[in-house]
Amino acid sequence: MKILAIDSTAVAASAAIIDDNKILAELTVNNGHTHSETLLPLVEKALYAASLDIDSIDLFAVSAGPGSFTGVRIGISLIKGLCFKKNKPIAGVSSLEALSYNLKGFEGIACPVMDARRNQVYTAIFQNGQRMTDDMLIPVSELEDMLKEYNTPIRFTGDGYDLALNSISLPYVTETPVRLRLQSAVSVALCAKNNYEQNKNIFTDSEVQPIYLRASQAERERNERIKENG
């Protein structure tokens, strides 16, 4: 099964193609350019590198959030456009679950962390490949309290890596290699493959939706204005 996956939920943008468990192409850009500029060219370059066209893809996968509201929307919109009228399935993958695949094989706690600003993180806890919590939006201090319950090595991954490492003081936190700290479309693809085999979170182009754990800044400001105006 050929899977094309994209991730634009954080600062880096990534596109990858796998065939079963074989990586055919993987490209990541972390240069500060907007995802609206970089994501489609990454997909086109990945297809070219894999010597495939878009009709060769069996399953499309997108990191559907949580994460940057703009990045999530760009990824969802692009994957819908790529699949339009193709009658191909889409795997909408949790960005946190996909990040946990960066640490596949690590025998301990894999803790994806994405910086949600205001000293908060999007996070979840995985142990030996098994999900231990739902996706959460919590203060970093609360995450530290949760991790104290696990007397086992812990690794962080995601764009909140430095925030977590500098804020959480636990003796069994171990360093994650730099390459494994970034969002990876390969991890999205592998997570999507697993979901597809379990018939979980598979959608059509009209069904796939973003995963948000809180209102956007614009929505929060609108709600504040409504409160102020009574």
PDB file of C-alpha atoms in Angstrom:
ATOM      1  CA  MET A   1       0.000   0.000   0.000  1.00  0.00           C
ATOM      2  CA  LYS A   2       1.393   3.374  -1.058  1.00  0.00           C
ATOM      3  CA  ILE A   3       0.691   6.144   1.455  1.00  0.00           C
ATOM      4  CA  LEU A   4       1.297   9.855   0.935  1.00  0.00           C
ATOM      5  CA  ALA A   5       1.453  11.772   4.215  1.00  0.00           C
ATOM      6  CA  ILE A   6       1.845  15.424   5.147  1.00  0.00           C
ATOM      7  CA  ASP A   7       2.402  17.316   8.389  1.00  0.00           C
ATOM      8  CA  SER A   8       2.091  21.083   8.777  1.00  0.00           C
ATOM      9  CA  THR A   9       0.932  21.289  12.394  1.00  0.00           C
ATOM     10  CA  ALA A  10       4.110  22.958  13.718  1.00  0.00           C
ATOM     11  CA  VAL A  11       6.997  25.088  12.439  1.00  0.00           C
ATOM     12  CA  ALA A  12       8.438  22.388  10.161  1.00  0.00           C
ATOM     13  CA  ALA A  13       6.547  21.141   7.106  1.00  0.00           C
ATOM     14  CA  SER A  14       6.978  17.558   5.970  1.00  0.00           C
ATOM     15  CA  ALA A  15       5.816  15.250   3.177  1.00  0.00           C
ATOM     16  CA  ALA A  16       6.569  11.567   2.733  1.00  0.00           C
ATOM     17  CA  ILE A  17       5.584   8.511   0.732  1.00  0.00           C
ATOM     18  CA  ILE A  18       5.857   4.965   2.028  1.00  0.00           C
ATOM     19  CA  ASP A  19       5.058   1.623   0.421  1.00  0.00           C
ATOM     20  CA  ASP A  20       4.058  -0.684   3.264  1.00  0.00           C
ATOM     21  CA  ASN A  21       7.017  -0.133   5.635  1.00  0.00           C
ATOM     22  CA  LYS A  22       9.479   1.057   2.980  1.00  0.00           C
ATOM     23  CA  ILE A  23      10.198   4.788   2.831  1.00  0.00           C
ATOM     24  CA  LEU A  24      10.141   5.897  -0.814  1.00  0.00           C
ATOM     25  CA  ALA A  25      10.582   9.629  -0.182  1.00  0.00           C
ATOM     26  CA  GLU A  26      10.741  12.036   2.732  1.00  0.00           C
ATOM     27  CA  LEU A  27      11.210  15.799   2.662  1.00  0.00           C
ATOM     28  CA  THR A  28      11.175  18.252   5.564  1.00  0.00           C
ATOM     29  CA  VAL A  29      11.516  22.037   5.467  1.00  0.00           C
ATOM     30  CA  ASN A  30      12.184  24.077   8.603  1.00  0.00           C
ATOM     31  CA  ASN A  31      13.203  27.433   7.155  1.00  0.00           C
ATOM     32  CA  GLY A  32      10.530  29.781   8.482  1.00  0.00           C
ATOM     33  CA  HIS A  33       8.589  29.980   5.228  1.00  0.00           C
ATOM     34  CA  THR A  34       4.828  29.631   5.451  1.00  0.00           C
ATOM     35  CA  HIS A  35       3.292  26.217   4.899  1.00  0.00           C
ATOM     36  CA  SER A  36       1.094  27.672   2.171  1.00  0.00           C
ATOM     37  CA  GLU A  37       4.337  28.265   0.230  1.00  0.00           C
ATOM     38  CA  THR A  38       6.160  25.039   1.005  1.00  0.00           C
ATOM     39  CA  LEU A  39       3.734  22.153   1.499  1.00  0.00           C
ATOM     40  CA  LEU A  40       2.475  21.555  -2.056  1.00  0.00           C
ATOM     41  CA  PRO A  41       5.998  21.774  -3.568  1.00  0.00           C
ATOM     42  CA  LEU A  42       7.138  19.219  -0.968  1.00  0.00           C
ATOM     43  CA  VAL A  43       4.370  16.846  -2.079  1.00  0.00           C
ATOM     44  CA  GLU A  44       5.290  17.328  -5.734  1.00  0.00           C
ATOM     45  CA  LYS A  45       8.979  16.697  -5.010  1.00  0.00           C
ATOM     46  CA  ALA A  46       8.149  13.594  -2.955  1.00  0.00           C
ATOM     47  CA  LEU A  47       6.085  12.164  -5.821  1.00  0.00           C
ATOM     48  CA  TYR A  48       8.889  12.926  -8.266  1.00  0.00           C
ATOM     49  CA  ALA A  49      11.523  11.345  -6.011  1.00  0.00           C
ATOM     50  CA  ALA A  50       9.391   8.209  -5.643  1.00  0.00           C
ATOM     51  CA  SER A  51       8.701   8.074  -9.415  1.00  0.00           C
ATOM     52  CA  LEU A  52       4.964   8.117  -8.762  1.00  0.00           C
ATOM     53  CA  ASP A  53       1.986  10.210  -9.770  1.00  0.00           C
ATOM     54  CA  ILE A  54      -0.882  11.201  -7.507  1.00  0.00           C
ATOM     55  CA  ASP A  55      -3.145   8.466  -8.903  1.00  0.00           C
ATOM     56  CA  SER A  56      -0.666   5.817  -7.688  1.00  0.00           C
ATOM     57  CA  ILE A  57      -1.395   6.668  -4.053  1.00  0.00           C
ATOM     58  CA  ASP A  58      -3.685   4.237  -2.219  1.00  0.00           C
ATOM     59  CA  LEU A  59      -4.098   6.137   1.056  1.00  0.00           C
ATOM     60  CA  PHE A  60      -3.645   9.805   1.871  1.00  0.00           C
ATOM     61  CA  ALA A  61      -2.688  10.812   5.407  1.00  0.00           C
ATOM     62  CA  VAL A  62      -2.679  14.151   7.175  1.00  0.00           C
ATOM     63  CA  SER A  63      -1.630  15.240  10.626  1.00  0.00           C
ATOM     64  CA  ALA A  64      -4.990  16.730  11.595  1.00  0.00           C
ATOM     65  CA  GLY A  65      -3.981  18.435  14.840  1.00  0.00           C
ATOM     66  CA  PRO A  66      -3.747  19.601  17.476  1.00  0.00           C
ATOM     67  CA  GLY A  67      -1.196  22.250  16.619  1.00  0.00           C
ATOM     68  CA  SER A  68      -0.954  25.560  14.798  1.00  0.00           C
ATOM     69  CA  PHE A  69      -4.471  26.505  13.695  1.00  0.00           C
ATOM     70  CA  THR A  70      -3.210  27.890  10.395  1.00  0.00           C
ATOM     71  CA  GLY A  71      -0.924  24.926   9.777  1.00  0.00           C
ATOM     72  CA  VAL A  72      -3.657  22.412  10.556  1.00  0.00           C
ATOM     73  CA  ARG A  73      -6.070  24.141   8.179  1.00  0.00           C
ATOM     74  CA  ILE A  74      -3.478  24.260   5.393  1.00  0.00           C
ATOM     75  CA  GLY A  75      -2.758  20.546   5.743  1.00  0.00           C
ATOM     76  CA  ILE A  76      -6.425  19.567   5.785  1.00  0.00           C
ATOM     77  CA  SER A  77      -7.221  21.791   2.796  1.00  0.00           C
ATOM     78  CA  LEU A  78      -4.313  20.417   0.772  1.00  0.00           C
ATOM     79  CA  ILE A  79      -5.143  16.775   1.440  1.00  0.00           C
ATOM     80  CA  LYS A  80      -8.780  17.416   0.506  1.00  0.00           C
ATOM     81  CA  GLY A  81      -7.651  19.043  -2.722  1.00  0.00           C
ATOM     82  CA  LEU A  82      -5.324  16.168  -3.584  1.00  0.00           C
ATOM     83  CA  CYS A  83      -8.127  13.657  -3.025  1.00  0.00           C
ATOM     84  CA  PHE A  84     -10.928  15.591  -4.690  1.00  0.00           C
ATOM     85  CA  LYS A  85     -13.071  13.252  -6.831  1.00  0.00           C
ATOM     86  CA  LYS A  86     -10.492  10.454  -6.563  1.00  0.00           C
ATOM     87  CA  ASN A  87     -12.544   8.280  -4.201  1.00  0.00           C
ATOM     88  CA  LYS A  88      -9.426   7.573  -2.137  1.00  0.00           C
ATOM     89  CA  PRO A  89      -9.440   7.191   1.667  1.00  0.00           C
ATOM     90  CA  ILE A  90      -7.867   9.754   3.985  1.00  0.00           C
ATOM     91  CA  ALA A  91      -6.384   8.935   7.377  1.00  0.00           C
ATOM     92  CA  GLY A  92      -6.787  11.846   9.775  1.00  0.00           C
ATOM     93  CA  VAL A  93      -4.002  11.299  12.295  1.00  0.00           C
ATOM     94  CA  SER A  94      -3.499  12.923  15.699  1.00  0.00           C
ATOM     95  CA  SER A  95      -0.312  14.980  15.495  1.00  0.00           C
ATOM     96  CA  LEU A  96       0.610  13.758  18.980  1.00  0.00           C
ATOM     97  CA  GLU A  97       0.091  10.102  18.135  1.00  0.00           C
ATOM     98  CA  ALA A  98       2.172  10.561  14.987  1.00  0.00           C
ATOM     99  CA  LEU A  99       4.958  12.152  17.059  1.00  0.00           C
ATOM    100  CA  SER A 100       4.974   9.113  19.335  1.00  0.00           C
ATOM    101  CA  TYR A 101       6.053   7.075  16.289  1.00  0.00           C
ATOM    102  CA  ASN A 102       9.287   9.114  16.273  1.00  0.00           C
ATOM    103  CA  LEU A 103      10.176   7.176  19.429  1.00  0.00           C
ATOM    104  CA  LYS A 104       8.987   3.761  18.246  1.00  0.00           C
ATOM    105  CA  GLY A 105      11.040   1.068  19.957  1.00  0.00           C
ATOM    106  CA  PHE A 106      11.886   3.233  22.973  1.00  0.00           C
ATOM    107  CA  GLU A 107      11.120   1.174  26.061  1.00  0.00           C
ATOM    108  CA  GLY A 108       9.778   3.865  28.309  1.00  0.00           C
ATOM    109  CA  ILE A 109       7.418   6.830  28.211  1.00  0.00           C
ATOM    110  CA  ALA A 110       7.150   8.630  24.880  1.00  0.00           C
ATOM    111  CA  CYS A 111       5.741  12.077  25.571  1.00  0.00           C
ATOM    112  CA  PRO A 112       5.007  14.237  22.521  1.00  0.00           C
ATOM    113  CA  VAL A 113       4.817  17.926  23.432  1.00  0.00           C
ATOM    114  CA  MET A 114       3.730  20.777  21.186  1.00  0.00           C
ATOM    115  CA  ASP A 115       4.069  24.366  22.339  1.00  0.00           C
ATOM    116  CA  ALA A 116       0.551  25.806  22.772  1.00  0.00           C
ATOM    117  CA  ARG A 117       1.867  29.146  24.148  1.00  0.00           C
ATOM    118  CA  ARG A 118       1.020  30.640  27.561  1.00  0.00           C
ATOM    119  CA  ASN A 119       3.232  27.962  29.175  1.00  0.00           C
ATOM    120  CA  GLN A 120       0.838  25.277  27.969  1.00  0.00           C
ATOM    121  CA  VAL A 121       1.422  22.238  25.784  1.00  0.00           C
ATOM    122  CA  TYR A 122      -0.552  19.892  23.622  1.00  0.00           C
ATOM    123  CA  THR A 123       0.514  16.498  24.867  1.00  0.00           C
ATOM    124  CA  ALA A 124      -0.301  12.839  25.410  1.00  0.00           C
ATOM    125  CA  ILE A 125       1.486   9.946  27.074  1.00  0.00           C
ATOM    126  CA  PHE A 126       2.441   6.696  25.343  1.00  0.00           C
ATOM    127  CA  GLN A 127       4.219   3.681  26.810  1.00  0.00           C
ATOM    128  CA  ASN A 128       5.738   0.904  24.704  1.00  0.00           C
ATOM    129  CA  GLY A 129       3.577   1.957  21.766  1.00  0.00           C
ATOM    130  CA  GLN A 130       0.342   2.030  23.769  1.00  0.00           C
ATOM    131  CA  ARG A 131      -1.665   5.204  24.322  1.00  0.00           C
ATOM    132  CA  MET A 132      -1.961   5.953  28.059  1.00  0.00           C
ATOM    133  CA  THR A 133      -3.911   9.241  27.857  1.00  0.00           C
ATOM    134  CA  ASP A 134      -6.104  11.191  25.479  1.00  0.00           C
ATOM    135  CA  ASP A 135      -4.674  14.207  23.678  1.00  0.00           C
ATOM    136  CA  MET A 136      -4.588  17.070  26.180  1.00  0.00           C
ATOM    137  CA  LEU A 137      -4.045  20.813  26.423  1.00  0.00           C
ATOM    138  CA  ILE A 138      -2.505  21.406  29.858  1.00  0.00           C
ATOM    139  CA  PRO A 139       0.032  23.603  31.686  1.00  0.00           C
ATOM    140  CA  VAL A 140       3.574  22.237  31.641  1.00  0.00           C
ATOM    141  CA  SER A 141       3.465  22.001  35.449  1.00  0.00           C
ATOM    142  CA  GLU A 142       0.478  19.655  35.247  1.00  0.00           C
ATOM    143  CA  LEU A 143       2.326  17.440  32.778  1.00  0.00           C
ATOM    144  CA  GLU A 144       5.208  17.191  35.242  1.00  0.00           C
ATOM    145  CA  ASP A 145       2.801  16.020  37.955  1.00  0.00           C
ATOM    146  CA  MET A 146       1.393  13.369  35.613  1.00  0.00           C
ATOM    147  CA  LEU A 147       4.825  12.084  34.619  1.00  0.00           C
ATOM    148  CA  LYS A 148       5.846  11.658  38.260  1.00  0.00           C
ATOM    149  CA  GLU A 149       3.548   8.624  38.325  1.00  0.00           C
ATOM    150  CA  TYR A 150       5.809   6.765  35.890  1.00  0.00           C
ATOM    151  CA  ASN A 151       9.033   5.452  37.379  1.00  0.00           C
ATOM    152  CA  THR A 152      10.596   4.744  34.004  1.00  0.00           C
ATOM    153  CA  PRO A 153      12.743   6.563  31.413  1.00  0.00           C
ATOM    154  CA  ILE A 154      10.941   9.414  29.619  1.00  0.00           C
ATOM    155  CA  ARG A 155      11.632  11.043  26.273  1.00  0.00           C
ATOM    156  CA  PHE A 156      10.015  14.161  24.852  1.00  0.00           C
ATOM    157  CA  THR A 157       9.485  14.869  21.164  1.00  0.00           C
ATOM    158  CA  GLY A 158       7.900  17.742  19.256  1.00  0.00           C
ATOM    159  CA  ASP A 159       8.341  21.494  18.959  1.00  0.00           C
ATOM    160  CA  GLY A 160       7.715  21.852  22.702  1.00  0.00           C
ATOM    161  CA  TYR A 161      10.823  19.778  23.440  1.00  0.00           C
ATOM    162  CA  ASP A 162      12.936  22.616  24.848  1.00  0.00           C
ATOM    163  CA  LEU A 163      10.019  24.006  26.865  1.00  0.00           C
ATOM    164  CA  ALA A 164       9.363  20.613  28.450  1.00  0.00           C
ATOM    165  CA  LEU A 165      13.035  19.853  29.047  1.00  0.00           C
ATOM    166  CA  ASN A 166      13.649  23.229  30.709  1.00  0.00           C
ATOM    167  CA  SER A 167      10.447  23.175  32.779  1.00  0.00           C
ATOM    168  CA  ILE A 168      10.237  19.574  33.952  1.00  0.00           C
ATOM    169  CA  SER A 169      12.808  18.358  36.472  1.00  0.00           C
ATOM    170  CA  LEU A 170      12.560  14.599  36.727  1.00  0.00           C
ATOM    171  CA  PRO A 171      15.592  12.323  37.139  1.00  0.00           C
ATOM    172  CA  TYR A 172      14.527   9.806  34.495  1.00  0.00           C
ATOM    173  CA  VAL A 173      14.065  12.203  31.562  1.00  0.00           C
ATOM    174  CA  THR A 174      16.513  11.186  28.827  1.00  0.00           C
ATOM    175  CA  GLU A 175      17.680  13.208  25.832  1.00  0.00           C
ATOM    176  CA  THR A 176      16.010  12.698  22.465  1.00  0.00           C
ATOM    177  CA  PRO A 177      18.230  12.905  19.351  1.00  0.00           C
ATOM    178  CA  VAL A 178      17.651  16.146  17.424  1.00  0.00           C
ATOM    179  CA  ARG A 179      16.373  14.326  14.322  1.00  0.00           C
ATOM    180  CA  LEU A 180      13.584  12.739  16.360  1.00  0.00           C
ATOM    181  CA  ARG A 181      12.279  15.990  17.839  1.00  0.00           C
ATOM    182  CA  LEU A 182      10.666  17.340  14.665  1.00  0.00           C
ATOM    183  CA  GLN A 183       7.303  16.427  13.199  1.00  0.00           C
ATOM    184  CA  SER A 184       7.791  13.734  10.552  1.00  0.00           C
ATOM    185  CA  ALA A 185       5.471  12.826   7.694  1.00  0.00           C
ATOM    186  CA  VAL A 186       6.949   9.311   7.786  1.00  0.00           C
ATOM    187  CA  SER A 187       5.613   8.956  11.323  1.00  0.00           C
ATOM    188  CA  VAL A 188       2.240  10.255  10.090  1.00  0.00           C
ATOM    189  CA  ALA A 189       2.278   7.640   7.322  1.00  0.00           C
ATOM    190  CA  LEU A 190       3.160   4.778   9.681  1.00  0.00           C
ATOM    191  CA  CYS A 191       0.467   5.854  12.125  1.00  0.00           C
ATOM    192  CA  ALA A 192      -2.024   6.083   9.242  1.00  0.00           C
ATOM    193  CA  LYS A 193      -1.082   2.599   8.066  1.00  0.00           C
ATOM    194  CA  ASN A 194      -1.785   1.208  11.531  1.00  0.00           C
ATOM    195  CA  ASN A 195      -5.109   3.071  11.709  1.00  0.00           C
ATOM    196  CA  TYR A 196      -6.127   1.847   8.263  1.00  0.00           C
ATOM    197  CA  GLU A 197      -5.445  -1.752   9.245  1.00  0.00           C
ATOM    198  CA  GLN A 198      -7.712  -1.224  12.267  1.00  0.00           C
ATOM    199  CA  ASN A 199     -10.297   0.731  10.218  1.00  0.00           C
ATOM    200  CA  LYS A 200      -9.859   3.646  12.632  1.00  0.00           C
ATOM    201  CA  ASN A 201     -10.092   7.357  11.758  1.00  0.00           C
ATOM    202  CA  ILE A 202     -10.420   6.755   8.009  1.00  0.00           C
ATOM    203  CA  PHE A 203     -12.437   9.357   6.120  1.00  0.00           C
ATOM    204  CA  THR A 204     -13.500  10.614   2.717  1.00  0.00           C
ATOM    205  CA  ASP A 205     -12.384  14.023   1.491  1.00  0.00           C
ATOM    206  CA  SER A 206     -15.671  15.522   2.701  1.00  0.00           C
ATOM    207  CA  GLU A 207     -15.457  13.935   6.165  1.00  0.00           C
ATOM    208  CA  VAL A 208     -11.917  14.622   7.385  1.00  0.00           C
ATOM    209  CA  GLN A 209     -11.824  17.431   9.948  1.00  0.00           C
ATOM    210  CA  PRO A 210      -9.186  19.250  12.016  1.00  0.00           C
ATOM    211  CA  ILE A 211      -8.526  18.211  15.614  1.00  0.00           C
ATOM    212  CA  TYR A 212      -8.673  21.310  17.820  1.00  0.00           C
ATOM    213  CA  LEU A 213      -8.314  21.233  21.600  1.00  0.00           C
ATOM    214  CA  ARG A 214      -9.176  24.895  22.097  1.00  0.00           C
ATOM    215  CA  ALA A 215     -10.726  27.806  20.264  1.00  0.00           C
ATOM    216  CA  SER A 216      -8.566  29.805  17.889  1.00  0.00           C
ATOM    217  CA  GLN A 217      -7.248  33.238  18.884  1.00  0.00           C
ATOM    218  CA  ALA A 218      -9.900  34.895  16.702  1.00  0.00           C
ATOM    219  CA  GLU A 219     -12.650  32.850  18.329  1.00  0.00           C
ATOM    220  CA  ARG A 220     -11.373  33.664  21.821  1.00  0.00           C
ATOM    221  CA  GLU A 221     -11.265  37.384  21.028  1.00  0.00           C
ATOM    222  CA  ARG A 222     -14.788  37.251  19.600  1.00  0.00           C
ATOM    223  CA  ASN A 223     -16.057  35.485  22.721  1.00  0.00           C
ATOM    224  CA  GLU A 224     -14.379  38.101  24.911  1.00  0.00           C
ATOM    225  CA  ARG A 225     -16.091  40.902  22.967  1.00  0.00           C
ATOM    226  CA  ILE A 226     -19.442  39.154  23.378  1.00  0.00           C
ATOM    227  CA  LYS A 227     -18.876  38.929  27.149  1.00  0.00           C
ATOM    228  CA  GLU A 228     -17.842  42.592  27.378  1.00  0.00           C
ATOM    229  CA  ASN A 229     -20.919  43.705  25.437  1.00  0.00           C
ATOM    230  CA  GLY A 230     -23.177  41.609  27.632  1.00  0.00           C
TER     231      GLY A 230
END
